[in-house]
Amino acid sequence: MSLIRDCLDALLHPSAQYDALTRARHRAFMAPRLLGSLAALASFPAFLAMRGAPTAIEVAAFAWLIAPILLSWFLSRTGRYEGAHVLSSLALAGLVMMIAATTGGIASFAAVWLVVIPIEAALSASRRVVAFAFALAMTCAALLSALGYYHMLPAAEPAIAANSMLGGFGVVSAIFYAAGLAFGAESLARTSVSLLYVEEERYRLLAHNMSDVLSRHSRNGAVRFISPAAEIMLGVTAPRLLGHGLFDRVHVADRPAYLTALSDAARGGASCSVEFRLRRDAAGGQTAAADFIWVEMRCRPLDQGSGEAEVVAVIRDITDRKAQEQALELARTAAEQADASKTRFLATMSHELRTPLNAIIGFSEMIAQEDALGLDAPRRKEYAQLIHDSGQHLLSVVNGILDMSKMESGNFEISPEPFLPRPALVSCCNLVALKARENGVDLVTRVPDDLPVMNGDPRAFKQIVLNLVSNAIKFTERGGRVTVSAAVEGSRLLLRVSDTGVGIAADDLKRIGDPFFQAGKTYQRRHEGTGLGLSIVKGLVGLHHGALSVESKVGEGTTVSIVLPLAFTPAAASEPSSNVSPLKPALRSGLQEQAHQVKKSA
């Protein structure tokens, strides 16, 4: 059988070589016809020995039995399966008509073979071929009946017409041939079912083992099928996602985009892609709150002819990709902020450093040319004082840059020791009291006498107070008030500096404390400064494990609140503070180098 199968496969047309079902159909068409024709040829000598000299009709009948060989050759050369069945129906009808016309017409033993013609055509799996075979058989039967009724057929031999054996042979042979066709049809059906099972198993294997989720939706978004991979992705069984179960898990804000993509795919006939969030249940039936994952759904229309529009979708988890995009966006934002910090630094320092340096250079040149200018002693003393003040201002700017750079790199050292906060607060307020009077600002100090001893760096504490109070006085208009208060809350010291100054806009408020940042536009500044005061305060508070908060409204004033622990432990004092905004290492090292050079020159 394998040898016969190999021989038949060698005769198949190339178009039938790569499809198992088509190959089986072509093989089922060619095998019985080739075997029948070969059997007819093999039996012809025996017929001659028993019958003697054949008649012309008998020779034509045997010649007609060789026609299936030509049909097999036609199918082998062209691959036209339906055309071969049409020719086969014509050949069988012609053979039956030729035998029946000479053996009694419609009453001939061969007329029963007309029933076989549409049965044979059924193997073509084509309605057109079956309809043609049915019409052909009915036409042959009607033609035989009409010709017999009008006595237009040749007279049959009485022995043949009365021979019941021939009638029985015709029926039995037709039954056997029909049985062969039935077995062929059953074989094709079994092959089709086995191929269907193979394909089904293949697609089931893909659906069960793919990490992506396959789903089938109606136009309104209802799920009609979803692959088991959904259980791994969403932590819920696939049957619970049918209908609108999947839609209920889509984030409320993403539901319009989800439904729009499905509707566009069903209506427009083009593939659509959409990203949205899906709720995922906690694993193992835990009671933890459900979280959302990002997924990408690619959907395309399902071709169903004129039926209801449906959509096939592939859903993929892209949470990791979204996290990477978010990380890249944060990194880009940080890089932009660092670049903006450098720009602010250059813009601010170009003014804050150039002004005192111009004063130092100008007045020192005037002193060097005192003979030509005729400067007297009081004027030289005034110029020397101006040079000294400018140098002190320049030194304070450089020291601020160095302190900020040290805190950024984690190298700022604090020396904690027990001290009384009240004398330190009063001393700082006395230092800036003169500046407050010159600016016409009322400085109010509300510090209780019984503030307990706290552990910390007294120098850093004073720097925090001086920076806060100086800023408050600087940005308070004449006639305003600056209030410094302190209180103890549990194991913490609460220091609050409030003013009635210009206030800070909401957009700038969240960036207060960034290095070199100053509220308002650079070209609208009415006050000098490097923008490092609050940055240094924020860093020093962070080094003491404290907290800083700012409340402000434009035109109403600002309140800065500092919370410091009374019992500060210096174990982690040398670690970088998490409250300091990070700068790029290259920018930080550049600040240190420039600051050291300027400080050395000063």
Short mmCIF file of N, CA, C and O in Angstrom, two decimals, residues 398-480:
data_model
loop_
_atom_site.label_atom_id
_atom_site.label_comp_id
_atom_site.label_asym_id
_atom_site.label_seq_id
_atom_site.Cartn_x
_atom_site.Cartn_y
_atom_site.Cartn_z
N VAL A 398 31.31 82.72 47.74
CA VAL A 398 32.13 81.53 47.48
C VAL A 398 31.92 80.49 48.57
O VAL A 398 31.84 79.28 48.29
N ASN A 399 31.84 80.92 49.81
CA ASN A 399 31.61 79.97 50.90
C ASN A 399 30.27 79.27 50.74
O ASN A 399 30.13 78.06 51.03
N GLY A 400 29.26 80.04 50.30
CA GLY A 400 27.97 79.39 50.05
C GLY A 400 28.05 78.33 48.97
O GLY A 400 27.47 77.23 49.10
N ILE A 401 28.80 78.63 47.90
CA ILE A 401 28.97 77.64 46.83
C ILE A 401 29.70 76.41 47.35
O ILE A 401 29.33 75.26 47.06
N LEU A 402 30.75 76.62 48.13
CA LEU A 402 31.51 75.49 48.67
C LEU A 402 30.65 74.65 49.61
O LEU A 402 30.70 73.41 49.56
N ASP A 403 29.89 75.32 50.47
CA ASP A 403 29.04 74.56 51.40
C ASP A 403 28.01 73.73 50.63
O ASP A 403 27.75 72.56 50.94
N MET A 404 27.41 74.36 49.61
CA MET A 404 26.40 73.64 48.83
C MET A 404 27.03 72.46 48.10
O MET A 404 26.47 71.36 48.04
N SER A 405 28.22 72.68 47.56
CA SER A 405 28.91 71.60 46.84
C SER A 405 29.28 70.46 47.78
O SER A 405 29.16 69.28 47.43
N LYS A 406 29.73 70.81 48.98
CA LYS A 406 30.07 69.76 49.95
C LYS A 406 28.84 68.95 50.35
O LYS A 406 28.91 67.73 50.49
N MET A 407 27.72 69.63 50.53
CA MET A 407 26.50 68.90 50.91
C MET A 407 26.02 68.02 49.76
O MET A 407 25.50 66.92 49.98
N GLU A 408 26.20 68.50 48.53
CA GLU A 408 25.80 67.68 47.38
C GLU A 408 26.64 66.41 47.30
O GLU A 408 26.13 65.34 46.96
N SER A 409 27.93 66.52 47.58
CA SER A 409 28.83 65.36 47.48
C SER A 409 28.86 64.53 48.75
O SER A 409 29.48 63.47 48.78
N GLY A 410 28.22 64.99 49.83
CA GLY A 410 28.21 64.23 51.07
C GLY A 410 29.45 64.43 51.92
O GLY A 410 29.71 63.64 52.83
N ASN A 411 30.22 65.48 51.62
CA ASN A 411 31.47 65.72 52.37
C ASN A 411 31.35 66.84 53.39
O ASN A 411 32.35 67.23 53.98
N PHE A 412 30.16 67.36 53.59
CA PHE A 412 29.98 68.43 54.57
C PHE A 412 29.98 67.80 55.97
O PHE A 412 29.17 66.93 56.27
N GLU A 413 30.88 68.27 56.81
CA GLU A 413 31.01 67.69 58.15
C GLU A 413 30.35 68.61 59.17
O GLU A 413 30.56 69.82 59.16
N ILE A 414 29.54 67.99 60.02
CA ILE A 414 28.95 68.73 61.12
C ILE A 414 29.48 68.16 62.42
O ILE A 414 29.85 66.98 62.51
N SER A 415 29.56 69.03 63.43
CA SER A 415 30.10 68.64 64.73
C SER A 415 29.02 68.81 65.78
O SER A 415 28.86 69.90 66.37
N PRO A 416 28.23 67.77 66.04
CA PRO A 416 27.14 67.92 67.01
C PRO A 416 27.66 68.01 68.44
O PRO A 416 28.63 67.35 68.82
N GLU A 417 27.01 68.86 69.20
CA GLU A 417 27.33 69.03 70.62
C GLU A 417 26.11 69.63 71.30
O GLU A 417 25.25 70.23 70.64
N PRO A 418 25.96 69.46 72.60
CA PRO A 418 24.83 70.06 73.31
C PRO A 418 24.94 71.59 73.34
O PRO A 418 26.03 72.14 73.56
N PHE A 419 23.85 72.28 73.08
CA PHE A 419 23.83 73.74 73.14
C PHE A 419 22.39 74.19 73.41
O PHE A 419 21.43 73.44 73.19
N LEU A 420 22.28 75.45 73.87
CA LEU A 420 20.98 76.04 74.13
C LEU A 420 20.50 76.76 72.89
O LEU A 420 21.19 77.66 72.37
N PRO A 421 19.37 76.43 72.35
CA PRO A 421 18.91 77.06 71.11
C PRO A 421 18.46 78.51 71.30
O PRO A 421 18.58 79.31 70.37
N ARG A 422 17.96 78.87 72.51
CA ARG A 422 17.45 80.23 72.68
C ARG A 422 18.53 81.29 72.52
O ARG A 422 18.34 82.26 71.77
N PRO A 423 19.70 81.18 73.22
CA PRO A 423 20.74 82.20 73.01
C PRO A 423 21.18 82.28 71.54
O PRO A 423 21.47 83.37 71.04
N ALA A 424 21.24 81.13 70.85
CA ALA A 424 21.65 81.16 69.45
C ALA A 424 20.63 81.91 68.60
O ALA A 424 21.00 82.71 67.71
N LEU A 425 19.34 81.69 68.86
CA LEU A 425 18.30 82.40 68.12
C LEU A 425 18.36 83.90 68.39
O LEU A 425 18.28 84.72 67.46
N VAL A 426 18.49 84.30 69.65
CA VAL A 426 18.53 85.72 70.00
C VAL A 426 19.75 86.39 69.39
O VAL A 426 19.68 87.53 68.87
N SER A 427 20.90 85.67 69.41
CA SER A 427 22.13 86.23 68.84
C SER A 427 21.98 86.47 67.34
O SER A 427 22.38 87.52 66.82
N CYS A 428 21.38 85.53 66.65
CA CYS A 428 21.20 85.69 65.21
C CYS A 428 20.25 86.86 64.90
O CYS A 428 20.47 87.62 63.96
N CYS A 429 19.19 86.97 65.66
CA CYS A 429 18.25 88.07 65.44
C CYS A 429 18.91 89.42 65.72
O CYS A 429 18.63 90.41 65.03
N ASN A 430 19.79 89.50 66.74
CA ASN A 430 20.49 90.75 67.02
C ASN A 430 21.43 91.14 65.89
O ASN A 430 21.61 92.33 65.59
N LEU A 431 22.02 90.09 65.20
CA LEU A 431 22.95 90.38 64.11
C LEU A 431 22.25 91.03 62.92
O LEU A 431 22.85 91.84 62.21
N VAL A 432 21.00 90.66 62.69
CA VAL A 432 20.29 91.20 61.52
C VAL A 432 19.31 92.30 61.92
O VAL A 432 18.55 92.78 61.07
N ALA A 433 19.31 92.69 63.20
CA ALA A 433 18.37 93.72 63.64
C ALA A 433 18.64 95.04 62.96
O ALA A 433 17.72 95.77 62.57
N LEU A 434 19.95 95.37 62.78
CA LEU A 434 20.30 96.64 62.13
C LEU A 434 19.81 96.66 60.68
O LEU A 434 19.27 97.65 60.20
N LYS A 435 19.99 95.56 59.99
CA LYS A 435 19.53 95.47 58.61
C LYS A 435 18.01 95.61 58.53
O LYS A 435 17.48 96.25 57.61
N ALA A 436 17.30 95.04 59.52
CA ALA A 436 15.84 95.16 59.53
C ALA A 436 15.42 96.61 59.73
O ALA A 436 14.49 97.09 59.07
N ARG A 437 16.14 97.34 60.64
CA ARG A 437 15.78 98.75 60.85
C ARG A 437 16.06 99.59 59.61
O ARG A 437 15.28 100.47 59.26
N GLU A 438 17.18 99.31 58.93
CA GLU A 438 17.50 100.06 57.72
C GLU A 438 16.46 99.83 56.63
O GLU A 438 16.14 100.74 55.85
N ASN A 439 15.90 98.62 56.56
CA ASN A 439 14.88 98.31 55.55
C ASN A 439 13.47 98.69 56.00
O ASN A 439 12.51 98.50 55.24
N GLY A 440 13.35 99.21 57.22
CA GLY A 440 12.03 99.59 57.71
C GLY A 440 11.15 98.40 58.01
O GLY A 440 9.92 98.48 57.86
N VAL A 441 11.73 97.29 58.46
CA VAL A 441 11.00 96.06 58.75
C VAL A 441 11.02 95.83 60.25
O VAL A 441 12.07 95.96 60.90
N ASP A 442 9.88 95.49 60.79
CA ASP A 442 9.76 95.23 62.23
C ASP A 442 10.12 93.77 62.48
O ASP A 442 9.43 92.86 61.98
N LEU A 443 11.19 93.51 63.23
CA LEU A 443 11.64 92.15 63.54
C LEU A 443 11.15 91.77 64.93
O LEU A 443 11.50 92.41 65.93
N VAL A 444 10.31 90.74 65.01
CA VAL A 444 9.70 90.29 66.27
C VAL A 444 10.25 88.90 66.59
O VAL A 444 10.23 88.01 65.73
N THR A 445 10.73 88.72 67.83
CA THR A 445 11.28 87.44 68.27
C THR A 445 10.40 86.89 69.39
O THR A 445 10.20 87.57 70.42
N ARG A 446 9.87 85.68 69.20
CA ARG A 446 9.02 85.03 70.20
C ARG A 446 9.63 83.68 70.52
O ARG A 446 9.29 82.65 69.94
N VAL A 447 10.56 83.73 71.47
CA VAL A 447 11.29 82.51 71.85
C VAL A 447 11.09 82.29 73.34
O VAL A 447 11.44 83.16 74.15
N PRO A 448 10.54 81.16 73.76
CA PRO A 448 10.34 80.90 75.19
C PRO A 448 11.68 80.81 75.93
O PRO A 448 12.71 80.43 75.36
N ASP A 449 11.64 81.16 77.22
CA ASP A 449 12.87 81.12 78.02
C ASP A 449 13.26 79.70 78.42
O ASP A 449 14.41 79.45 78.80
N ASP A 450 12.31 78.78 78.40
CA ASP A 450 12.58 77.43 78.90
C ASP A 450 12.85 76.42 77.79
O ASP A 450 12.54 75.22 77.93
N LEU A 451 13.41 76.86 76.65
CA LEU A 451 13.75 75.89 75.59
C LEU A 451 14.82 74.93 76.10
O LEU A 451 15.83 75.37 76.67
N PRO A 452 14.63 73.64 75.96
CA PRO A 452 15.59 72.69 76.50
C PRO A 452 16.88 72.65 75.68
O PRO A 452 16.96 73.14 74.55
N VAL A 453 17.87 72.01 76.24
CA VAL A 453 19.14 71.82 75.53
C VAL A 453 18.91 70.81 74.40
O VAL A 453 18.24 69.80 74.57
N MET A 454 19.49 71.12 73.24
CA MET A 454 19.39 70.21 72.10
C MET A 454 20.79 69.81 71.64
O MET A 454 21.77 70.52 71.88
N ASN A 455 20.86 68.68 70.96
CA ASN A 455 22.13 68.18 70.47
C ASN A 455 22.19 68.42 68.95
O ASN A 455 21.30 68.01 68.21
N GLY A 456 23.24 69.13 68.51
CA GLY A 456 23.39 69.44 67.10
C GLY A 456 24.60 70.30 66.88
O GLY A 456 25.40 70.54 67.80
N ASP A 457 24.76 70.76 65.66
CA ASP A 457 25.89 71.62 65.32
C ASP A 457 25.44 73.06 65.51
O ASP A 457 24.61 73.57 64.74
N PRO A 458 25.95 73.77 66.52
CA PRO A 458 25.50 75.15 66.77
C PRO A 458 25.82 76.08 65.61
O PRO A 458 25.06 77.00 65.30
N ARG A 459 26.97 75.84 64.92
CA ARG A 459 27.32 76.71 63.79
C ARG A 459 26.30 76.54 62.66
O ARG A 459 25.85 77.51 62.05
N ALA A 460 25.95 75.28 62.37
CA ALA A 460 24.95 75.03 61.33
C ALA A 460 23.59 75.58 61.74
O ALA A 460 22.85 76.10 60.90
N PHE A 461 23.25 75.48 63.04
CA PHE A 461 21.97 76.01 63.52
C PHE A 461 21.90 77.52 63.31
O PHE A 461 20.89 78.05 62.83
N LYS A 462 22.98 78.21 63.63
CA LYS A 462 23.00 79.66 63.43
C LYS A 462 22.92 80.02 61.95
O LYS A 462 22.27 81.00 61.57
N GLN A 463 23.60 79.23 61.11
CA GLN A 463 23.55 79.50 59.68
C GLN A 463 22.12 79.32 59.15
O GLN A 463 21.67 80.08 58.29
N ILE A 464 21.42 78.33 59.65
CA ILE A 464 20.02 78.12 59.26
C ILE A 464 19.19 79.34 59.64
O ILE A 464 18.42 79.89 58.82
N VAL A 465 19.32 79.80 60.88
CA VAL A 465 18.52 80.94 61.34
C VAL A 465 18.87 82.21 60.58
O VAL A 465 17.99 82.96 60.13
N LEU A 466 20.18 82.45 60.40
CA LEU A 466 20.58 83.68 59.71
C LEU A 466 20.08 83.70 58.28
O LEU A 466 19.60 84.74 57.79
N ASN A 467 20.19 82.58 57.59
CA ASN A 467 19.72 82.56 56.20
C ASN A 467 18.22 82.79 56.12
O ASN A 467 17.74 83.54 55.25
N LEU A 468 17.46 82.16 57.01
CA LEU A 468 16.01 82.30 56.97
C LEU A 468 15.59 83.73 57.31
O LEU A 468 14.74 84.33 56.61
N VAL A 469 16.15 84.29 58.35
CA VAL A 469 15.75 85.64 58.77
C VAL A 469 16.22 86.68 57.76
O VAL A 469 15.49 87.62 57.44
N SER A 470 17.44 86.50 57.22
CA SER A 470 17.94 87.46 56.23
C SER A 470 17.07 87.43 54.98
O SER A 470 16.75 88.50 54.42
N ASN A 471 16.68 86.25 54.53
CA ASN A 471 15.79 86.17 53.37
C ASN A 471 14.46 86.84 53.64
O ASN A 471 13.89 87.54 52.78
N ALA A 472 13.91 86.60 54.84
CA ALA A 472 12.62 87.19 55.18
C ALA A 472 12.70 88.71 55.18
O ALA A 472 11.79 89.40 54.68
N ILE A 473 13.78 89.28 55.73
CA ILE A 473 13.93 90.74 55.75
C ILE A 473 14.13 91.28 54.33
O ILE A 473 13.57 92.32 53.96
N LYS A 474 14.92 90.54 53.51
CA LYS A 474 15.22 91.01 52.16
C LYS A 474 13.95 91.13 51.31
O LYS A 474 13.80 92.07 50.53
N PHE A 475 13.03 90.16 51.48
CA PHE A 475 11.85 90.13 50.61
C PHE A 475 10.60 90.72 51.28
O PHE A 475 9.49 90.44 50.83
N THR A 476 10.80 91.49 52.35
CA THR A 476 9.68 92.16 53.01
C THR A 476 9.77 93.65 52.74
O THR A 476 10.82 94.27 52.92
N GLU A 477 8.67 94.22 52.27
CA GLU A 477 8.65 95.64 51.94
C GLU A 477 8.70 96.48 53.22
O GLU A 477 8.42 96.00 54.33
N ARG A 478 9.08 97.75 53.04
CA ARG A 478 9.15 98.68 54.18
C ARG A 478 7.79 98.78 54.85
O ARG A 478 6.77 98.90 54.18
N GLY A 479 7.81 98.70 56.17
CA GLY A 479 6.59 98.70 56.96
C GLY A 479 6.06 97.31 57.26
O GLY A 479 5.07 97.17 57.98
N GLY A 480 6.74 96.28 56.76
CA GLY A 480 6.30 94.92 56.99
C GLY A 480 6.84 94.36 58.29
O GLY A 480 7.49 95.06 59.08
#
